[in-house]
mmCIF file of C-alpha atoms and ligand atoms in Angstrom:
data_model
loop_
_atom_site.group_PDB
_atom_site.id
_atom_site.type_symbol
_atom_site.label_atom_id
_atom_site.label_comp_id
_atom_site.label_asym_id
_atom_site.label_seq_id
_atom_site.Cartn_x
_atom_site.Cartn_y
_atom_site.Cartn_z
ATOM 1 C CA MET A 213 115.148 102.928 125.607
ATOM 2 C CA SER A 214 112.378 100.507 124.719
ATOM 3 C CA ALA A 215 113.037 98.036 121.952
ATOM 4 C CA VAL A 216 111.375 98.266 118.549
ATOM 5 C CA LEU A 217 111.660 94.510 118.128
ATOM 6 C CA ALA A 218 112.169 92.021 120.932
ATOM 7 C CA VAL A 219 112.160 88.277 120.482
ATOM 8 C CA GLU A 220 111.894 86.301 123.683
ATOM 9 C CA GLY A 221 112.908 82.659 123.792
ATOM 10 C CA ILE A 222 111.704 81.800 120.290
ATOM 11 C CA SER A 223 112.128 78.248 119.012
ATOM 12 C CA LYS A 224 111.223 76.489 115.777
ATOM 13 C CA SER A 225 111.584 72.896 114.632
ATOM 14 C CA PHE A 226 111.058 71.394 111.198
ATOM 15 C CA GLY A 227 110.389 67.706 111.674
ATOM 16 C CA GLY A 228 113.380 66.489 113.629
ATOM 17 C CA VAL A 229 115.516 69.565 112.966
ATOM 18 C CA GLN A 230 115.544 72.231 115.672
ATOM 19 C CA ALA A 231 116.274 75.205 113.456
ATOM 20 C CA VAL A 232 116.049 77.845 116.222
ATOM 21 C CA ARG A 233 116.345 77.152 119.922
ATOM 22 C CA ASN A 234 115.340 79.589 122.657
ATOM 23 C CA VAL A 235 116.675 82.714 120.939
ATOM 24 C CA SER A 236 116.244 86.146 122.537
ATOM 25 C CA PHE A 237 117.472 89.563 121.426
ATOM 26 C CA ALA A 238 116.188 93.100 120.907
ATOM 27 C CA VAL A 239 116.707 95.942 118.438
ATOM 28 C CA ALA A 240 116.500 99.580 119.540
ATOM 29 C CA PRO A 241 115.291 102.566 117.482
ATOM 30 C CA GLY A 242 117.982 103.699 115.039
ATOM 31 C CA GLU A 243 120.066 100.599 115.677
ATOM 32 C CA MET A 244 121.666 98.358 113.037
ATOM 33 C CA LEU A 245 121.754 94.820 114.423
ATOM 34 C CA ALA A 246 123.564 92.200 112.340
ATOM 35 C CA MET A 247 122.709 88.547 112.723
ATOM 36 C CA ILE A 248 125.588 86.366 111.620
ATOM 37 C CA GLY A 249 126.306 82.659 111.645
ATOM 38 C CA PRO A 250 127.144 79.810 109.275
ATOM 39 C CA ASN A 251 124.692 78.565 106.658
ATOM 40 C CA GLY A 252 121.918 76.614 108.342
ATOM 41 C CA ALA A 253 122.411 78.446 111.658
ATOM 42 C CA GLY A 254 118.753 79.506 111.752
ATOM 43 C CA LYS A 255 119.007 83.126 110.608
ATOM 44 C CA SER A 256 116.265 83.025 107.970
ATOM 45 C CA THR A 257 114.006 81.033 110.288
ATOM 46 C CA THR A 258 114.446 83.743 112.914
ATOM 47 C CA PHE A 259 113.658 86.462 110.341
ATOM 48 C CA ASN A 260 110.563 84.556 109.270
ATOM 49 C CA MET A 261 109.330 84.340 112.847
ATOM 50 C CA ALA A 262 109.905 88.075 113.335
ATOM 51 C CA GLY A 263 108.127 88.908 110.067
ATOM 52 C CA GLY A 264 105.109 86.640 110.602
ATOM 53 C CA GLN A 265 105.914 84.091 107.866
ATOM 54 C CA LEU A 266 106.497 81.407 110.518
ATOM 55 C CA ARG A 267 104.862 80.968 113.900
ATOM 56 C CA PRO A 268 107.323 80.132 116.679
ATOM 57 C CA ASP A 269 106.783 76.808 118.497
ATOM 58 C CA ARG A 270 107.630 78.652 121.689
ATOM 59 C CA GLY A 271 108.451 82.184 122.749
ATOM 60 C CA ARG A 272 107.163 85.618 121.837
ATOM 61 C CA VAL A 273 107.771 88.341 119.263
ATOM 62 C CA LEU A 274 107.142 91.891 120.495
ATOM 63 C CA LEU A 275 106.924 95.003 118.330
ATOM 64 C CA GLY A 276 107.157 98.189 120.361
ATOM 65 C CA GLY A 277 106.138 96.132 123.379
ATOM 66 C CA ARG A 278 103.083 94.663 121.658
ATOM 67 C CA ASP A 279 102.850 90.897 121.314
ATOM 68 C CA ILE A 280 102.664 90.096 117.590
ATOM 69 C CA THR A 281 103.522 86.387 117.861
ATOM 70 C CA GLY A 282 101.914 84.412 115.075
ATOM 71 C CA ILE A 283 100.070 87.267 113.346
ATOM 72 C CA ALA A 284 99.941 87.247 109.543
ATOM 73 C CA PRO A 285 102.757 88.863 107.500
ATOM 74 C CA ARG A 286 100.322 91.395 106.049
ATOM 75 C CA ASP A 287 99.411 92.550 109.568
ATOM 76 C CA VAL A 288 103.046 92.676 110.606
ATOM 77 C CA TRP A 289 103.644 94.914 107.577
ATOM 78 C CA ARG A 290 100.716 97.143 108.590
ATOM 79 C CA LEU A 291 102.245 97.581 112.025
ATOM 80 C CA GLY A 292 105.366 99.050 110.446
ATOM 81 C CA VAL A 293 107.733 96.224 109.642
ATOM 82 C CA GLY A 294 109.423 96.481 106.256
ATOM 83 C CA ARG A 295 111.000 93.488 104.639
ATOM 84 C CA THR A 296 113.344 94.242 101.798
ATOM 85 C CA PHE A 297 114.974 92.312 99.046
ATOM 86 C CA GLN A 298 113.456 88.940 99.794
ATOM 87 C CA ILE A 299 110.940 89.058 97.031
ATOM 88 C CA THR A 300 111.472 91.321 94.079
ATOM 89 C CA ALA A 301 109.007 94.013 94.880
ATOM 90 C CA THR A 302 109.451 95.953 91.687
ATOM 91 C CA PHE A 303 107.273 95.751 88.637
ATOM 92 C CA ALA A 304 109.541 95.784 85.615
ATOM 93 C CA SER A 305 107.060 97.392 83.238
ATOM 94 C CA MET A 306 106.413 100.356 85.525
ATOM 95 C CA THR A 307 108.645 103.358 85.957
ATOM 96 C CA VAL A 308 110.850 103.742 88.994
ATOM 97 C CA ALA A 309 108.603 106.509 90.344
ATOM 98 C CA GLU A 310 105.421 104.492 89.763
ATOM 99 C CA ASN A 311 106.771 101.629 91.861
ATOM 100 C CA VAL A 312 107.246 103.984 94.772
ATOM 101 C CA GLN A 313 103.847 105.610 94.136
ATOM 102 C CA MET A 314 102.202 102.172 94.280
ATOM 103 C CA ALA A 315 103.864 101.574 97.635
ATOM 104 C CA LEU A 316 102.745 104.987 98.906
ATOM 105 C CA LEU A 317 99.220 104.267 97.736
ATOM 106 C CA SER A 318 99.265 100.946 99.502
ATOM 107 C CA HIS A 319 100.537 102.585 102.691
ATOM 108 C CA ALA A 320 97.683 105.076 102.446
ATOM 109 C CA GLY A 321 95.305 102.107 102.521
ATOM 110 C CA ARG A 322 94.312 102.298 98.887
ATOM 111 C CA ALA A 323 96.068 99.201 97.590
ATOM 112 C CA PHE A 324 93.093 98.079 95.570
ATOM 113 C CA ASP A 325 92.882 101.165 93.443
ATOM 114 C CA PRO A 326 93.751 100.448 89.823
ATOM 115 C CA LEU A 327 97.282 101.166 88.667
ATOM 116 C CA GLY A 328 96.005 104.248 86.855
ATOM 117 C CA SER A 329 95.521 106.054 90.134
ATOM 118 C CA ALA A 330 99.086 105.361 91.270
ATOM 119 C CA ARG A 331 100.446 107.520 88.446
ATOM 120 C CA GLY A 332 99.032 110.678 89.954
ATOM 121 C CA PHE A 333 99.533 109.743 93.587
ATOM 122 C CA ALA A 334 101.966 111.710 95.763
ATOM 123 C CA PRO A 335 104.575 112.307 93.040
ATOM 124 C CA ASP A 336 106.559 114.745 95.199
ATOM 125 C CA ARG A 337 106.766 112.291 98.042
ATOM 126 C CA ALA A 338 107.868 109.549 95.622
ATOM 127 C CA LEU A 339 110.604 111.796 94.230
ATOM 128 C CA ALA A 340 111.792 112.698 97.713
ATOM 129 C CA LEU A 341 112.103 109.019 98.604
ATOM 130 C CA LEU A 342 113.940 108.292 95.368
ATOM 131 C CA GLY A 343 116.290 111.177 96.132
ATOM 132 C CA GLN A 344 117.024 109.659 99.519
ATOM 133 C CA VAL A 345 118.149 106.384 97.996
ATOM 134 C CA GLY A 346 120.099 108.066 95.196
ATOM 135 C CA LEU A 347 117.645 107.348 92.375
ATOM 136 C CA GLY A 348 116.294 110.848 91.793
ATOM 137 C CA GLU A 349 117.659 110.938 88.256
ATOM 138 C CA GLN A 350 116.139 107.582 87.360
ATOM 139 C CA ALA A 351 112.544 108.351 88.368
ATOM 140 C CA ALA A 352 111.112 108.295 84.846
ATOM 141 C CA ARG A 353 112.980 105.210 83.654
ATOM 142 C CA SER A 354 111.334 101.858 83.410
ATOM 143 C CA CYS A 355 112.390 99.471 86.171
ATOM 144 C CA GLY A 356 113.382 96.827 83.676
ATOM 145 C CA GLU A 357 116.305 99.044 82.601
ATOM 146 C CA LEU A 358 117.808 99.465 86.058
ATOM 147 C CA ALA A 359 121.150 98.005 87.038
ATOM 148 C CA TYR A 360 121.001 95.358 89.758
ATOM 149 C CA GLY A 361 122.313 97.649 92.484
ATOM 150 C CA ASP A 362 119.719 100.277 91.566
ATOM 151 C CA VAL A 363 116.922 97.697 91.802
ATOM 152 C CA LYS A 364 118.055 97.108 95.386
ATOM 153 C CA ARG A 365 117.909 100.854 96.054
ATOM 154 C CA LEU A 366 114.434 100.976 94.582
ATOM 155 C CA GLU A 367 113.347 98.091 96.799
ATOM 156 C CA LEU A 368 114.625 100.079 99.752
ATOM 157 C CA ALA A 369 112.578 103.120 98.667
ATOM 158 C CA VAL A 370 109.513 100.891 98.283
ATOM 159 C CA ALA A 371 110.026 99.552 101.814
ATOM 160 C CA LEU A 372 110.492 103.090 103.178
ATOM 161 C CA ALA A 373 107.234 104.216 101.561
ATOM 162 C CA ASN A 374 105.461 102.209 104.253
ATOM 163 C CA GLU A 375 107.197 104.319 106.931
ATOM 164 C CA PRO A 376 108.431 101.277 108.806
ATOM 165 C CA ARG A 377 109.902 101.434 112.286
ATOM 166 C CA LEU A 378 111.712 98.160 111.681
ATOM 167 C CA LEU A 379 113.405 96.817 108.560
ATOM 168 C CA LEU A 380 114.122 93.104 108.242
ATOM 169 C CA MET A 381 116.816 92.471 105.656
ATOM 170 C CA ASP A 382 117.815 88.853 105.107
ATOM 171 C CA GLU A 383 120.946 88.903 102.941
ATOM 172 C CA PRO A 384 120.122 92.237 101.297
ATOM 173 C CA THR A 385 123.360 92.400 99.338
ATOM 174 C CA ALA A 386 123.305 88.861 97.931
ATOM 175 C CA GLY A 387 124.569 88.913 94.355
ATOM 176 C CA MET A 388 126.144 92.351 94.618
ATOM 177 C CA ALA A 389 129.782 93.273 94.059
ATOM 178 C CA PRO A 390 131.738 94.185 97.235
ATOM 179 C CA ARG A 391 131.803 97.925 96.496
ATOM 180 C CA GLU A 392 128.054 98.004 95.893
ATOM 181 C CA ARG A 393 127.441 96.088 99.118
ATOM 182 C CA ILE A 394 129.330 98.609 101.190
ATOM 183 C CA ALA A 395 127.502 101.486 99.452
ATOM 184 C CA LEU A 396 124.049 99.955 99.916
ATOM 185 C CA MET A 397 124.579 99.199 103.590
ATOM 186 C CA ALA A 398 126.104 102.649 104.188
ATOM 187 C CA LEU A 399 122.916 104.087 102.715
ATOM 188 C CA VAL A 400 120.734 101.878 104.913
ATOM 189 C CA ALA A 401 122.773 102.854 107.980
ATOM 190 C CA SER A 402 122.451 106.575 107.277
ATOM 191 C CA ILE A 403 118.695 106.282 106.699
ATOM 192 C CA ALA A 404 118.323 104.197 109.868
ATOM 193 C CA ARG A 405 120.043 106.867 111.910
ATOM 194 C CA GLU A 406 118.118 109.721 110.352
ATOM 195 C CA ARG A 407 114.701 108.073 110.723
ATOM 196 C CA ARG A 408 115.416 106.272 114.016
ATOM 197 C CA LEU A 409 114.628 103.105 112.092
ATOM 198 C CA ALA A 410 115.632 99.791 113.643
ATOM 199 C CA VAL A 411 117.327 97.408 111.203
ATOM 200 C CA LEU A 412 117.927 93.670 111.585
ATOM 201 C CA PHE A 413 120.098 92.299 108.799
ATOM 202 C CA THR A 414 122.118 89.253 107.831
ATOM 203 C CA GLU A 415 125.197 89.505 105.715
ATOM 204 C CA HIS A 416 127.989 87.130 104.778
ATOM 205 C CA ASP A 417 130.580 89.799 104.058
ATOM 206 C CA MET A 418 132.260 90.491 107.398
ATOM 207 C CA ASP A 419 133.695 93.779 106.135
ATOM 208 C CA VAL A 420 130.140 95.013 105.596
ATOM 209 C CA VAL A 421 129.014 93.677 108.972
ATOM 210 C CA PHE A 422 131.833 95.261 110.921
ATOM 211 C CA ALA A 423 131.539 98.529 109.008
ATOM 212 C CA HIS A 424 127.828 99.048 109.624
ATOM 213 C CA ALA A 425 126.505 97.015 112.544
ATOM 214 C CA ASP A 426 126.071 98.755 115.885
ATOM 215 C CA ARG A 427 125.701 95.349 117.491
ATOM 216 C CA LEU A 428 125.851 91.715 116.399
ATOM 217 C CA VAL A 429 124.188 88.514 117.465
ATOM 218 C CA VAL A 430 125.741 85.211 116.449
ATOM 219 C CA LEU A 431 123.760 82.047 115.789
ATOM 220 C CA ASP A 432 125.242 78.596 115.535
ATOM 221 C CA ARG A 433 123.068 75.517 114.975
ATOM 222 C CA GLY A 434 119.980 77.379 116.120
ATOM 223 C CA VAL A 435 121.512 78.724 119.322
ATOM 224 C CA LEU A 436 122.497 82.314 120.043
ATOM 225 C CA ILE A 437 126.108 81.907 121.131
ATOM 226 C CA ALA A 438 127.255 85.526 121.385
ATOM 227 C CA GLY A 439 126.075 89.094 121.159
ATOM 228 C CA GLY A 440 127.505 92.549 121.641
ATOM 229 C CA ARG A 441 129.418 95.341 119.983
ATOM 230 C CA PRO A 442 131.471 94.392 116.917
ATOM 231 C CA ALA A 443 134.815 94.494 118.767
ATOM 232 C CA GLU A 444 133.509 92.250 121.558
ATOM 233 C CA VAL A 445 132.036 89.737 119.143
ATOM 234 C CA ARG A 446 135.151 89.705 117.009
ATOM 235 C CA ALA A 447 137.224 88.878 120.088
ATOM 236 C CA ASP A 448 134.841 86.210 121.440
ATOM 237 C CA PRO A 449 136.580 82.804 121.353
ATOM 238 C CA LYS A 450 133.274 80.973 120.766
ATOM 239 C CA VAL A 451 132.624 83.093 117.703
ATOM 240 C CA ARG A 452 136.114 82.649 116.382
ATOM 241 C CA ALA A 453 135.896 78.909 116.852
ATOM 242 C CA VAL A 454 132.586 78.314 115.065
ATOM 243 C CA TYR A 455 132.340 81.129 112.629
ATOM 244 C CA LEU A 456 135.340 83.252 111.953
ATOM 245 C CA GLY A 457 137.600 80.255 111.532
ATOM 246 C CA GLY A 458 140.069 81.225 114.228
ATOM 247 C CA GLY A 459 140.837 84.784 113.280
ATOM 248 C CA ALA A 460 139.738 85.388 109.710
ATOM 249 C CA THR A 461 137.562 88.444 109.206
ATOM 250 C CA SER A 462 135.784 87.237 106.129
ATOM 251 C CA GLY A 463 133.944 84.158 105.003
ATOM 252 C CA GLY A 464 130.811 82.693 106.455
ATOM 253 C CA HIS A 465 129.910 79.231 105.284
HETATM 254 P P1 ADP B 782 120.293 80.221 107.716
HETATM 255 O O1 ADP B 782 119.374 81.267 107.204
HETATM 256 O O2 ADP B 782 121.093 80.645 108.907
HETATM 257 O O3 ADP B 782 121.182 79.660 106.651
HETATM 258 P P2 ADP B 782 117.875 78.642 108.031
HETATM 259 O O4 ADP B 782 117.042 79.340 109.047
HETATM 260 O O5 ADP B 782 117.500 78.812 106.612
HETATM 261 O O6 ADP B 782 119.412 78.991 108.271
HETATM 262 O O7 ADP B 782 117.861 77.077 108.339
HETATM 263 C C1 ADP B 782 118.098 76.544 109.640
HETATM 264 C C2 ADP B 782 117.869 75.042 109.605
HETATM 265 O O8 ADP B 782 116.493 74.764 109.419
HETATM 266 C C3 ADP B 782 118.606 74.323 108.496
HETATM 267 O O9 ADP B 782 118.987 73.055 108.972
HETATM 268 C C4 ADP B 782 117.557 74.189 107.423
HETATM 269 O O10 ADP B 782 117.803 73.090 106.605
HETATM 270 C C5 ADP B 782 116.290 74.003 108.238
HETATM 271 N N1 ADP B 782 115.100 74.550 107.582
HETATM 272 C C6 ADP B 782 114.873 75.856 107.306
HETATM 273 N N2 ADP B 782 113.655 76.018 106.733
HETATM 274 C C7 ADP B 782 113.105 74.787 106.650
HETATM 275 C C8 ADP B 782 111.860 74.286 106.158
HETATM 276 N N3 ADP B 782 110.934 75.100 105.653
HETATM 277 N N4 ADP B 782 111.656 72.951 106.226
HETATM 278 C C9 ADP B 782 112.562 72.122 106.758
HETATM 279 N N5 ADP B 782 113.758 72.516 107.244
HETATM 280 C C10 ADP B 782 114.028 73.830 107.196
HETATM 281 MG MG1 MG B 783 119.269 82.229 105.378
#
């Protein structure tokens, strides 16, 4: 099966710091790939190269086989890459449904229409998306009233409005309670499977990683030191030594 995202030998330095060194991996349709590693390992830098925020010093980024290395984030988004939870995408004064309608409008190529036109745009489609993320009942509420976990669900619906083939999620559950984390990632996993959506995510909670990742890649000081199915990675001595602290299944600092 051809990869949705493939990075080939990407590297990035900041001054004297080599943040990412010759990293390669691929994500298949419908696959949940977790990227783990200690703080400073180069995870966010890798995400930023995949999403167009940073241009690699070396190597290539391929989306569905097409070379997208160094293209602008807006163009990466247009090609079907969703990026959730990094920036708060929601507008607090708008209703939950209107936020999704704005995203649908933008996907339809009408981003510069005034807000007024979003209110009438594709309401059924917006409700269907909200239903998928478990926010059907909250559609008419103002976003400012949502609980934190529900804001995350809304951000997911907003990302899905663009019909992405790849979702990049850098620490999507940061700031959430453990139960909410598991629930959010279970939702993402079920949507990924249903839509054949490829997902690359980072997560510090190893319970969440091992519950929902189909495969893992492990970064340490900018280098990809291991990759494979969760059981293989968990058993890898290199991973245990640098990351899992010799047998622990939680942590990540
Ligand atoms: P992670 O997301 O795994 O915690 P990062 O990709 O954020 O790691 O950082 C990797 C390394 O690159 C760290 O040493 C970090 O300090 C450095 N770094 C990241 N972004 C920048 C930047 N914009 N300028 C300078 N150094 C950076
Ligand atoms: Mg990071």
